[in-house]
Short mmCIF file of C-alpha atoms in Angstrom, two decimals:
data_model
loop_
_atom_site.label_atom_id
_atom_site.label_comp_id
_atom_site.label_asym_id
_atom_site.label_seq_id
_atom_site.Cartn_x
_atom_site.Cartn_y
_atom_site.Cartn_z
CA UNK C 1189 14.40 33.03 -12.61
CA UNK C 1190 14.11 29.95 -14.85
CA UNK C 1191 12.30 26.79 -13.82
CA UNK C 1192 12.00 24.20 -16.58
CA UNK C 1193 8.72 22.70 -17.74
CA UNK C 1194 10.36 19.35 -16.96
CA UNK C 1195 10.86 20.37 -13.34
CA UNK C 1196 7.22 21.39 -12.90
CA UNK C 1197 5.99 18.27 -14.73
CA UNK C 1198 7.95 15.25 -13.47
CA UNK C 1199 7.00 11.63 -14.10
CA UNK C 1200 6.95 9.75 -10.82
CA UNK C 1201 4.89 7.60 -8.49
CA UNK C 1202 2.07 8.16 -6.00
CA UNK C 1203 0.73 8.91 -3.62
CA UNK C 1204 2.57 12.16 -2.86
CA UNK C 1205 5.25 14.24 -4.53
CA UNK C 1206 6.39 15.84 -1.27
CA UNK C 1207 5.92 12.80 0.98
CA UNK C 1208 6.86 9.99 -1.43
CA UNK C 1209 8.91 11.29 -4.35
CA UNK C 1210 10.88 13.87 -2.33
CA UNK C 1211 11.99 11.53 0.49
CA UNK C 1212 12.83 8.79 -2.02
CA UNK C 1213 15.01 11.21 -3.96
CA UNK C 1214 16.66 12.42 -0.74
CA UNK C 1215 17.52 8.86 0.29
CA UNK C 1216 18.94 8.15 -3.18
CA UNK C 1217 21.03 11.30 -3.04
CA UNK C 1218 22.37 10.49 0.43
CA UNK C 1219 23.60 6.99 -0.44
CA UNK C 1220 25.01 8.22 -3.75
CA UNK C 1221 26.98 10.90 -1.91
CA UNK C 1222 28.14 8.29 0.61
CA UNK C 1223 29.39 6.04 -2.18
CA UNK C 1224 31.18 8.91 -3.94
CA UNK C 1225 32.88 10.11 -0.76
CA UNK C 1226 31.21 13.53 -0.72
CA UNK C 1227 30.14 13.38 2.92
CA UNK C 1228 33.50 12.94 4.61
CA UNK C 1229 36.98 11.46 4.37
CA UNK C 1230 35.99 8.00 5.66
CA UNK C 1231 36.05 4.88 3.49
CA UNK C 1232 32.49 4.20 2.22
CA UNK C 1233 33.04 0.51 2.99
CA UNK C 1234 32.99 1.47 6.69
CA UNK C 1235 29.26 2.22 6.51
CA UNK C 1236 27.44 -0.58 8.37
CA UNK C 1237 24.02 0.90 9.17
CA UNK C 1238 21.65 3.56 7.81
CA UNK C 1239 18.97 5.45 9.68
CA UNK C 1240 16.38 8.13 8.90
CA UNK C 1241 14.10 10.32 10.99
CA UNK C 1242 10.95 11.99 9.64
CA UNK C 1243 9.79 15.33 11.01
CA UNK C 1244 6.76 17.60 10.78
CA UNK C 1245 4.23 16.64 8.15
CA UNK C 1246 6.46 13.79 6.98
CA UNK C 1247 5.99 12.22 10.40
CA UNK C 1248 2.32 13.03 10.95
CA UNK C 1249 1.10 11.79 7.56
CA UNK C 1250 4.12 9.76 6.48
CA UNK C 1251 2.57 6.31 6.87
CA UNK C 1252 -0.51 7.30 4.89
CA UNK C 1253 1.67 8.84 2.19
CA UNK C 1254 4.06 5.84 2.04
CA UNK C 1255 7.02 7.95 3.19
CA UNK C 1256 8.49 4.96 5.03
CA UNK C 1257 8.32 2.89 1.86
CA UNK C 1258 9.87 5.74 -0.13
CA UNK C 1259 12.90 6.02 2.16
CA UNK C 1260 13.48 2.26 2.16
CA UNK C 1261 13.35 2.10 -1.64
CA UNK C 1262 15.48 5.23 -1.99
CA UNK C 1263 18.21 3.73 0.18
CA UNK C 1264 18.02 0.67 -2.08
CA UNK C 1265 18.54 2.83 -5.17
CA UNK C 1266 15.03 3.16 -6.61
CA UNK C 1267 14.14 6.54 -8.11
CA UNK C 1268 10.61 7.89 -8.71
CA UNK C 1269 10.85 8.30 -12.49
CA UNK C 1270 12.16 4.77 -13.14
CA UNK C 1271 10.55 2.77 -10.34
CA UNK C 1272 9.19 -0.67 -11.28
CA UNK C 1273 6.32 -1.26 -8.80
CA UNK C 1274 6.60 -5.05 -8.90
CA UNK C 1275 10.36 -5.17 -8.27
CA UNK C 1276 10.10 -2.43 -5.67
CA UNK C 1277 7.37 -4.22 -3.76
CA UNK C 1278 9.28 -7.49 -3.62
CA UNK C 1279 12.50 -5.79 -2.50
CA UNK C 1280 10.74 -3.75 0.18
CA UNK C 1281 9.21 -6.93 1.62
CA UNK C 1282 12.63 -8.61 1.66
CA UNK C 1283 14.26 -5.63 3.41
CA UNK C 1284 11.56 -5.55 6.07
CA UNK C 1285 12.09 -9.26 6.69
CA UNK C 1286 15.87 -9.52 6.45
CA UNK C 1287 16.63 -6.02 7.86
CA UNK C 1288 19.45 -5.65 5.35
CA UNK C 1289 19.67 -3.52 2.22
CA UNK C 1290 22.31 -2.91 -0.41
CA UNK C 1291 22.70 0.65 -1.70
CA UNK C 1292 23.91 0.80 -5.32
CA UNK C 1293 27.67 0.38 -5.54
CA UNK C 1294 28.05 -0.36 -1.83
CA UNK C 1295 28.21 -3.38 0.43
CA UNK C 1296 25.10 -4.63 2.29
CA UNK C 1297 24.25 -2.53 5.36
CA UNK C 1298 21.96 -3.00 8.33
CA UNK C 1299 18.57 -1.28 8.15
CA UNK C 1300 15.67 -2.32 10.36
CA UNK C 1301 12.63 -0.22 9.38
CA UNK C 1302 11.05 -0.77 12.80
CA UNK C 1303 14.11 0.74 14.52
CA UNK C 1304 15.98 2.80 11.94
CA UNK C 1305 13.00 4.65 10.46
CA UNK C 1306 11.91 7.11 13.13
CA UNK C 1307 8.65 9.09 13.04
CA UNK C 1308 9.39 12.15 15.17
CA UNK C 1309 6.07 13.72 16.22
CA UNK C 1310 7.70 16.68 17.93
CA UNK C 1311 8.08 20.16 16.44
CA UNK C 1312 8.94 20.47 12.76
CA UNK C 1313 12.49 21.17 11.73
CA UNK C 1314 13.10 24.93 11.48
CA UNK C 1315 13.19 25.54 7.73
CA UNK C 1316 10.15 23.66 6.35
CA UNK C 1317 7.26 21.48 7.48
CA UNK C 1318 8.64 18.47 5.56
CA UNK C 1319 11.97 17.56 7.16
CA UNK C 1320 14.06 14.41 6.83
CA UNK C 1321 17.34 13.57 8.58
CA UNK C 1322 19.49 10.69 7.33
CA UNK C 1323 22.47 9.08 9.06
CA UNK C 1324 25.25 6.60 8.34
CA UNK C 1325 27.01 4.64 11.14
CA UNK C 1326 29.96 2.28 11.28
CA UNK C 1327 29.86 -1.20 12.84
CA UNK C 1328 30.54 0.26 16.29
CA UNK C 1329 27.65 2.70 16.11
CA UNK C 1330 29.82 5.74 15.45
CA UNK C 1331 28.10 8.36 13.27
CA UNK C 1332 30.04 8.77 10.03
CA UNK C 1333 27.77 11.17 8.15
CA UNK C 1334 24.45 12.94 8.40
CA UNK C 1335 22.42 15.21 6.16
CA UNK C 1336 19.18 17.12 6.59
CA UNK C 1337 16.82 17.38 3.63
CA UNK C 1338 13.62 19.32 3.12
CA UNK C 1339 10.95 18.11 0.71
CA UNK C 1340 9.53 21.42 -0.48
CA UNK C 1341 6.69 20.25 -2.73
CA UNK C 1342 6.36 18.84 -6.23
CA UNK C 1343 9.14 16.30 -5.65
CA UNK C 1344 11.72 19.07 -5.13
CA UNK C 1345 14.25 18.64 -2.32
CA UNK C 1346 16.88 20.89 -0.78
CA UNK C 1347 19.57 20.20 1.78
CA UNK C 1348 19.72 22.36 4.86
CA UNK C 1349 22.65 24.25 3.35
CA UNK C 1350 20.68 24.91 0.17
CA UNK C 1351 17.71 26.14 2.19
CA UNK C 1352 19.97 28.51 4.13
CA UNK C 1353 21.52 29.80 0.92
CA UNK C 1354 18.16 30.44 -0.74
CA UNK C 1355 16.86 32.15 2.42
CA UNK C 1356 19.86 34.47 2.43
CA UNK C 1357 19.33 35.29 -1.23
CA UNK C 1358 22.45 33.52 -2.50
CA UNK C 1359 22.11 32.44 -6.15
CA UNK C 1360 24.46 29.50 -5.62
CA UNK C 1361 21.96 26.94 -4.38
CA UNK C 1362 18.53 27.51 -5.89
CA UNK C 1363 17.61 23.83 -6.16
CA UNK C 1364 15.89 23.28 -9.50
CA UNK C 1365 15.66 27.01 -10.19
CA UNK C 1366 18.34 28.38 -12.49
CA UNK C 1367 19.90 31.82 -12.48
CA UNK C 1368 18.41 34.23 -15.00
CA UNK C 1369 21.68 34.71 -16.88
CA UNK C 1370 21.68 33.00 -20.27
CA UNK C 1371 17.93 32.70 -20.73
CA UNK C 1372 16.20 35.06 -23.15
CA UNK C 1373 13.05 35.54 -21.07
CA UNK C 1374 13.93 35.16 -17.36
CA UNK C 1375 10.69 36.50 -15.89
CA UNK C 1376 10.33 36.07 -12.14
CA UNK C 1377 6.92 37.67 -11.76
CA UNK C 1378 3.74 37.82 -13.82
CA UNK C 1379 4.31 41.53 -14.31
CA UNK C 1380 7.72 40.85 -15.84
CA UNK C 1381 6.22 38.07 -17.95
CA UNK C 1382 3.60 40.40 -19.43
CA UNK C 1383 6.15 43.16 -20.02
CA UNK C 1384 8.52 40.78 -21.82
CA UNK C 1385 5.64 39.45 -23.90
CA UNK C 1386 4.62 42.96 -24.89
CA UNK C 1387 8.12 44.08 -25.82
CA UNK C 1388 8.91 40.89 -27.76
CA UNK C 1389 5.50 40.36 -29.33
CA UNK C 1390 5.66 36.71 -28.22
CA UNK C 1391 3.15 34.55 -26.38
CA UNK C 1392 3.90 33.15 -22.93
CA UNK C 1393 4.22 29.69 -24.47
CA UNK C 1394 6.73 30.88 -27.07
CA UNK C 1395 8.84 32.72 -24.48
CA UNK C 1396 8.85 29.59 -22.34
CA UNK C 1397 9.73 27.47 -25.34
CA UNK C 1398 12.71 29.66 -26.24
CA UNK C 1399 13.97 29.43 -22.67
CA UNK C 1400 13.78 25.63 -22.85
CA UNK C 1401 15.67 25.54 -26.17
CA UNK C 1402 18.61 27.19 -24.43
CA UNK C 1403 19.39 23.77 -22.94
CA UNK C 1404 17.76 21.35 -25.39
CA UNK C 1405 17.61 20.97 -29.15
CA UNK C 1406 14.21 21.04 -30.84
CA UNK C 1407 13.93 17.27 -31.23
CA UNK C 1408 14.82 16.42 -27.64
CA UNK C 1409 12.51 19.13 -26.34
CA UNK C 1410 9.50 17.86 -28.30
CA UNK C 1411 10.23 14.24 -27.39
CA UNK C 1412 10.35 15.04 -23.68
CA UNK C 1413 7.26 17.26 -23.78
CA UNK C 1414 5.29 14.62 -25.68
CA UNK C 1415 6.35 12.06 -23.08
CA UNK C 1416 4.85 14.25 -20.33
CA UNK C 1417 1.45 14.41 -22.03
CA UNK C 1418 1.55 10.71 -22.94
CA UNK C 1419 2.21 9.84 -19.27
CA UNK C 1420 -0.67 12.07 -18.18
CA UNK C 1421 -3.07 10.63 -20.74
CA UNK C 1422 -2.02 7.04 -19.97
CA UNK C 1423 -2.69 7.71 -16.29
CA UNK C 1424 -6.21 8.89 -17.13
CA UNK C 1425 -6.81 5.77 -19.24
CA UNK C 1426 -5.60 3.43 -16.49
CA UNK C 1427 -7.78 5.15 -13.94
CA UNK C 1428 -10.83 4.87 -16.20
CA UNK C 1429 -10.41 1.10 -16.55
CA UNK C 1430 -9.78 -0.05 -12.97
CA UNK C 1431 -12.24 -0.38 -10.12
CA UNK C 1432 -12.02 -1.82 -6.62
CA UNK C 1433 -10.92 -0.48 -3.24
CA UNK C 1434 -8.00 1.90 -2.75
CA UNK C 1435 -5.25 0.83 -0.30
CA UNK C 1436 -4.73 2.41 3.10
CA UNK C 1437 -7.61 1.22 5.26
CA UNK C 1438 -10.30 3.83 4.55
CA UNK C 1439 -11.94 1.42 2.07
CA UNK C 1440 -12.51 4.21 -0.44
CA UNK C 1441 -13.97 2.88 -3.68
CA UNK C 1442 -12.57 3.78 -7.06
CA UNK C 1443 -15.38 5.60 -8.89
CA UNK C 1444 -13.94 6.91 -12.15
CA UNK C 1445 -14.57 3.72 -14.14
CA UNK C 1446 -18.21 3.48 -13.07
CA UNK C 1447 -18.94 7.17 -13.66
CA UNK C 1448 -17.40 7.02 -17.14
CA UNK C 1449 -19.50 3.99 -18.04
CA UNK C 1450 -22.66 5.83 -17.00
CA UNK C 1451 -21.67 8.89 -19.00
CA UNK C 1452 -21.15 6.94 -22.23
CA UNK C 1453 -24.25 4.72 -21.90
CA UNK C 1454 -26.99 7.05 -20.66
CA UNK C 1455 -29.71 8.01 -23.13
CA UNK C 1456 -30.06 11.67 -22.19
CA UNK C 1457 -27.56 14.36 -21.38
CA UNK C 1458 -27.61 17.37 -19.11
CA UNK C 1459 -26.02 20.78 -19.74
CA UNK C 1460 -23.61 20.18 -16.85
CA UNK C 1461 -22.22 16.96 -18.38
CA UNK C 1462 -18.98 18.79 -19.24
CA UNK C 1463 -18.35 19.09 -15.51
CA UNK C 1464 -18.92 15.36 -15.10
CA UNK C 1465 -16.25 14.60 -17.70
CA UNK C 1466 -13.79 17.02 -16.13
CA UNK C 1467 -14.35 15.41 -12.74
CA UNK C 1468 -14.03 11.84 -13.98
CA UNK C 1469 -10.77 12.56 -15.81
CA UNK C 1470 -9.30 14.20 -12.72
CA UNK C 1471 -10.57 11.49 -10.38
CA UNK C 1472 -9.10 8.78 -12.63
CA UNK C 1473 -5.65 10.32 -12.19
CA UNK C 1474 -5.91 10.78 -8.46
CA UNK C 1475 -7.28 7.31 -7.86
CA UNK C 1476 -4.20 6.04 -9.67
CA UNK C 1477 -2.06 8.32 -7.51
CA UNK C 1478 -3.72 7.07 -4.32
CA UNK C 1479 -2.94 3.51 -5.42
CA UNK C 1480 0.76 4.36 -5.87
CA UNK C 1481 0.57 4.40 -9.66
CA UNK C 1482 2.60 6.30 -12.25
CA UNK C 1483 1.61 9.96 -12.36
CA UNK C 1484 3.03 13.34 -13.36
CA UNK C 1485 3.52 16.10 -10.79
CA UNK C 1486 1.22 18.90 -11.93
CA UNK C 1487 2.67 20.64 -9.97
CA UNK C 1488 2.35 18.01 -7.18
CA UNK C 1489 0.98 14.48 -6.92
CA UNK C 1490 -1.89 15.52 -4.68
CA UNK C 1491 -3.00 17.93 -7.42
CA UNK C 1492 -1.92 15.74 -10.34
CA UNK C 1493 -5.39 15.35 -11.83
CA UNK C 1494 -6.27 18.97 -12.58
CA UNK C 1495 -3.98 19.80 -15.52
CA UNK C 1496 -4.38 16.41 -17.31
CA UNK C 1497 -8.17 16.58 -16.90
CA UNK C 1498 -8.38 20.03 -18.49
CA UNK C 1499 -6.03 19.04 -21.35
CA UNK C 1500 -8.14 15.95 -22.01
CA UNK C 1501 -11.27 18.13 -21.89
CA UNK C 1502 -9.66 20.51 -24.41
CA UNK C 1503 -8.67 17.68 -26.74
CA UNK C 1504 -11.90 15.67 -26.65
CA UNK C 1505 -14.66 18.19 -25.93
CA UNK C 1506 -13.70 21.68 -27.12
CA UNK C 1507 -14.20 23.27 -30.54
CA UNK C 1508 -11.27 24.79 -32.41
CA UNK C 1509 -8.65 22.33 -31.13
CA UNK C 1510 -5.29 22.89 -32.84
CA UNK C 1511 -2.31 20.63 -33.38
CA UNK C 1512 -0.01 22.69 -31.16
CA UNK C 1513 -2.65 23.42 -28.53
CA UNK C 1514 -1.43 20.82 -26.04
CA UNK C 1515 2.18 22.02 -26.33
CA UNK C 1516 1.08 25.62 -25.74
CA UNK C 1517 -1.06 24.44 -22.82
CA UNK C 1518 1.81 22.65 -21.09
CA UNK C 1519 4.33 25.44 -21.63
CA UNK C 1520 1.96 28.14 -20.41
CA UNK C 1521 0.85 26.09 -17.42
CA UNK C 1522 4.45 25.43 -16.43
CA UNK C 1523 5.25 29.15 -16.64
CA UNK C 1524 2.46 29.92 -14.16
CA UNK C 1525 3.45 27.03 -11.90
CA UNK C 1526 7.04 28.25 -11.87
CA UNK C 1527 5.98 31.76 -10.87
CA UNK C 1528 3.87 30.42 -7.99
CA UNK C 1529 6.64 28.14 -6.75
CA UNK C 1530 9.24 30.92 -7.00
CA UNK C 1531 7.16 33.56 -5.21
CA UNK C 1532 5.15 31.44 -2.77
CA UNK C 1533 4.98 27.62 -2.61
CA UNK C 1534 3.34 24.58 -4.15
CA UNK C 1535 3.57 22.60 -0.90
CA UNK C 1536 0.41 21.69 0.99
CA UNK C 1537 2.47 21.17 4.14
CA UNK C 1538 3.69 24.75 3.87
CA UNK C 1539 0.63 26.73 2.69
CA UNK C 1540 -2.32 24.32 2.68
CA UNK C 1541 -4.22 22.93 -0.29
CA UNK C 1542 -4.48 26.38 -1.87
CA UNK C 1543 -0.82 25.83 -2.80
CA UNK C 1544 -1.56 22.49 -4.47
CA UNK C 1545 -5.04 22.45 -6.01
CA UNK C 1546 -5.06 26.25 -6.20
CA UNK C 1547 -1.77 26.31 -8.08
CA UNK C 1548 -2.84 23.45 -10.34
CA UNK C 1549 -6.13 25.17 -11.15
CA UNK C 1550 -4.33 28.42 -11.99
CA UNK C 1551 -1.93 26.51 -14.23
CA UNK C 1552 -4.75 24.68 -15.99
CA UNK C 1553 -6.80 27.86 -16.45
CA UNK C 1554 -3.82 29.62 -18.01
CA UNK C 1555 -3.02 26.61 -20.20
CA UNK C 1556 -6.57 26.28 -21.50
CA UNK C 1557 -6.80 30.01 -22.14
CA UNK C 1558 -3.57 29.83 -24.16
CA UNK C 1559 -4.72 26.76 -26.11
CA UNK C 1560 -7.98 28.54 -26.95
CA UNK C 1561 -6.11 31.51 -28.40
CA UNK C 1562 -6.10 33.86 -25.42
CA UNK C 1563 -3.76 36.82 -25.22
CA UNK C 1564 -1.02 36.99 -22.60
CA UNK C 1565 -3.18 39.38 -20.58
CA UNK C 1566 -6.18 37.04 -20.74
CA UNK C 1567 -3.96 34.13 -19.69
CA UNK C 1568 -2.66 36.00 -16.64
CA UNK C 1569 -6.26 36.94 -15.80
CA UNK C 1570 -7.39 33.30 -16.07
CA UNK C 1571 -4.66 32.15 -13.69
CA UNK C 1572 -5.53 34.85 -11.18
CA UNK C 1573 -9.26 34.02 -11.24
CA UNK C 1574 -8.61 30.33 -10.60
CA UNK C 1575 -6.11 30.93 -7.81
CA UNK C 1576 -8.19 33.63 -6.14
CA UNK C 1577 -11.08 31.25 -5.66
CA UNK C 1578 -8.94 28.64 -3.92
CA UNK C 1579 -7.50 31.03 -1.34
CA UNK C 1580 -7.73 29.65 2.19
CA UNK C 1581 -8.21 26.03 1.14
CA UNK C 1582 -6.86 23.74 3.85
CA UNK C 1583 -4.94 20.48 3.46
CA UNK C 1584 -6.67 17.99 5.77
CA UNK C 1585 -6.28 14.48 4.32
CA UNK C 1586 -8.26 11.88 6.25
CA UNK C 1587 -5.98 9.21 7.67
CA UNK C 1588 -2.98 10.95 6.11
CA UNK C 1589 -4.03 9.42 2.78
CA UNK C 1590 -4.32 11.33 -0.50
CA UNK C 1591 -7.92 10.17 -0.93
CA UNK C 1592 -10.51 12.12 1.06
CA UNK C 1593 -11.07 14.95 0.12
CA UNK C 1594 -8.16 15.01 -2.34
CA UNK C 1595 -9.59 12.94 -5.19
CA UNK C 1596 -12.82 14.94 -5.57
CA UNK C 1597 -10.98 18.19 -4.90
CA UNK C 1598 -9.01 17.65 -8.12
CA UNK C 1599 -12.28 17.45 -10.03
CA UNK C 1600 -13.43 20.77 -8.62
CA UNK C 1601 -10.04 22.32 -9.36
CA UNK C 1602 -10.47 21.32 -13.00
CA UNK C 1603 -14.01 22.73 -13.13
CA UNK C 1604 -12.85 26.05 -11.66
CA UNK C 1605 -9.99 26.17 -14.15
CA UNK C 1606 -12.32 25.89 -17.14
CA UNK C 1607 -14.68 28.49 -15.68
CA UNK C 1608 -11.74 30.84 -15.05
CA UNK C 1609 -10.40 30.43 -18.58
CA UNK C 1610 -13.85 31.04 -20.05
CA UNK C 1611 -14.39 34.18 -18.00
CA UNK C 1612 -10.99 35.53 -19.00
CA UNK C 1613 -11.60 34.81 -22.69
CA UNK C 1614 -14.82 36.83 -22.52
CA UNK C 1615 -12.80 39.83 -21.29
CA UNK C 1616 -9.97 41.84 -22.74
CA UNK C 1617 -7.36 40.89 -20.13
CA UNK C 1618 -7.79 43.95 -17.94
CA UNK C 1619 -8.79 43.18 -14.37
CA UNK C 1620 -8.54 44.55 -10.86
CA UNK C 1621 -6.29 42.06 -8.99
CA UNK C 1622 -2.93 41.18 -10.60
CA UNK C 1623 -1.76 37.57 -10.42
CA UNK C 1624 1.36 38.60 -8.49
CA UNK C 1625 -0.79 40.11 -5.73
CA UNK C 1626 -2.95 37.00 -5.58
CA UNK C 1627 0.13 34.77 -5.26
CA UNK C 1628 1.42 36.95 -2.44
CA UNK C 1629 -2.00 36.75 -0.76
CA UNK C 1630 -1.84 32.95 -0.95
CA UNK C 1631 1.60 33.02 0.65
CA UNK C 1632 0.45 35.27 3.49
CA UNK C 1633 -2.74 33.24 4.02
CA UNK C 1634 -0.74 30.02 4.24
CA UNK C 1635 1.68 31.48 6.77
CA UNK C 1636 -1.27 32.57 8.93
CA UNK C 1637 -2.98 29.17 8.64
CA UNK C 1638 -2.79 26.91 11.70
CA UNK C 1639 -0.47 23.93 11.25
CA UNK C 1640 -3.33 21.51 11.90
CA UNK C 1641 -4.72 22.55 8.50
CA UNK C 1642 -1.44 22.04 6.63
CA UNK C 1643 -1.09 18.33 5.80
CA UNK C 1644 -0.72 17.09 9.35
CA UNK C 1645 -4.16 15.39 9.51
CA UNK C 1646 -4.68 17.06 12.89
CA UNK C 1647 -7.64 19.24 11.90
CA UNK C 1648 -10.52 19.76 9.49
CA UNK C 1649 -12.04 16.76 7.74
CA UNK C 1650 -9.22 14.58 9.04
CA UNK C 1651 -10.65 14.70 12.57
CA UNK C 1652 -14.38 15.11 11.88
CA UNK C 1653 -15.07 11.54 10.92
CA UNK C 1654 -18.25 9.43 10.89
CA UNK C 1655 -19.09 7.60 14.11
CA UNK C 1656 -18.88 4.13 12.67
#
């Protein structure tokens, strides 16, 4: 199995990788396939109307996660990694008013969001909790083409055919995952990763780096990896400078700016101040995400604050910081994230928040351990500790918004990551519960979890609200 660092860390927009970025990408892919004639033998100029229906978690929390906006903009050709918020906002408003949109390379088509964007609150589609159906009709209402997509977390999407192929074990349609052939270190489990590290004498980061250089030259690889960290750090900086009320109707206040100002101006410090900094860095990112800002999936938008917060903590607060520490951090973290995605899931709608914040915390713990000079065995231990202590965490966003409890939860994920890395560094890497077993436990726990606790906003904090 090979999953690139640039698949785990993708630059995009908030508030949700699975509910915003995934559906936007699906809509883009559908109209692109229409234009290129890949969905049938009809003339693309015959397309007169588009329609989409949202199912499962995409329906229940879609409005709070801006899924409707994502589909509209995707049909109009906007993609998460290049989206200009100002242009997108103006075009969305025009489409809602005029009920016409123009897919790239095609003629204008009818699309009335009030009619053609359907929130189906019935049972989920069979293969994943995040389902999206898209349709194209001619001027007489005849269906010309349809496709079913699943948004499987972290901005990844698969068609129904790809889901069926991966379920049957076919290597032909693995989505972003690549076949092992051709990569020097194609580990698919933590056990394989440790064995390959031992036989090669290489660190996890170096094995991951050599896999990446199979497809990229050194210069392009470093440029792209630096761009990931720069986007993360810029997101923190934006979040630390903006206050006000977050959109969505809950009237949640941005707090990162005010907390940071108190931290840098107070006369005395407390031993737990490191936790305050970790929290404020993470909250800055997720306040930006909640506002629809530019973030990096880490491995998802809902958990986007954990990894950047711990990298920033490493850079600005730790002793022994090295020049290549951030690169080693990102590569190691992506290796752990890839293992979790391959063997379980990073989707809150599939396995609860343990799959999002839990995965992010495991990634950050492993990355920090690597940056601080940990052995491969200590790194695997750090990831297991962090993930183990997120098991059973539910995904219950109030109002379907990635705000309460999501913003603070990122802060606690970062704190747990640092604690896990520290504990692992104090040991020799030997421990009772292997990471692979912990990942499998997370998968089983998520499957047993009631759907009301898996990003549907039908249980937990989402329904136990103040009487005001």
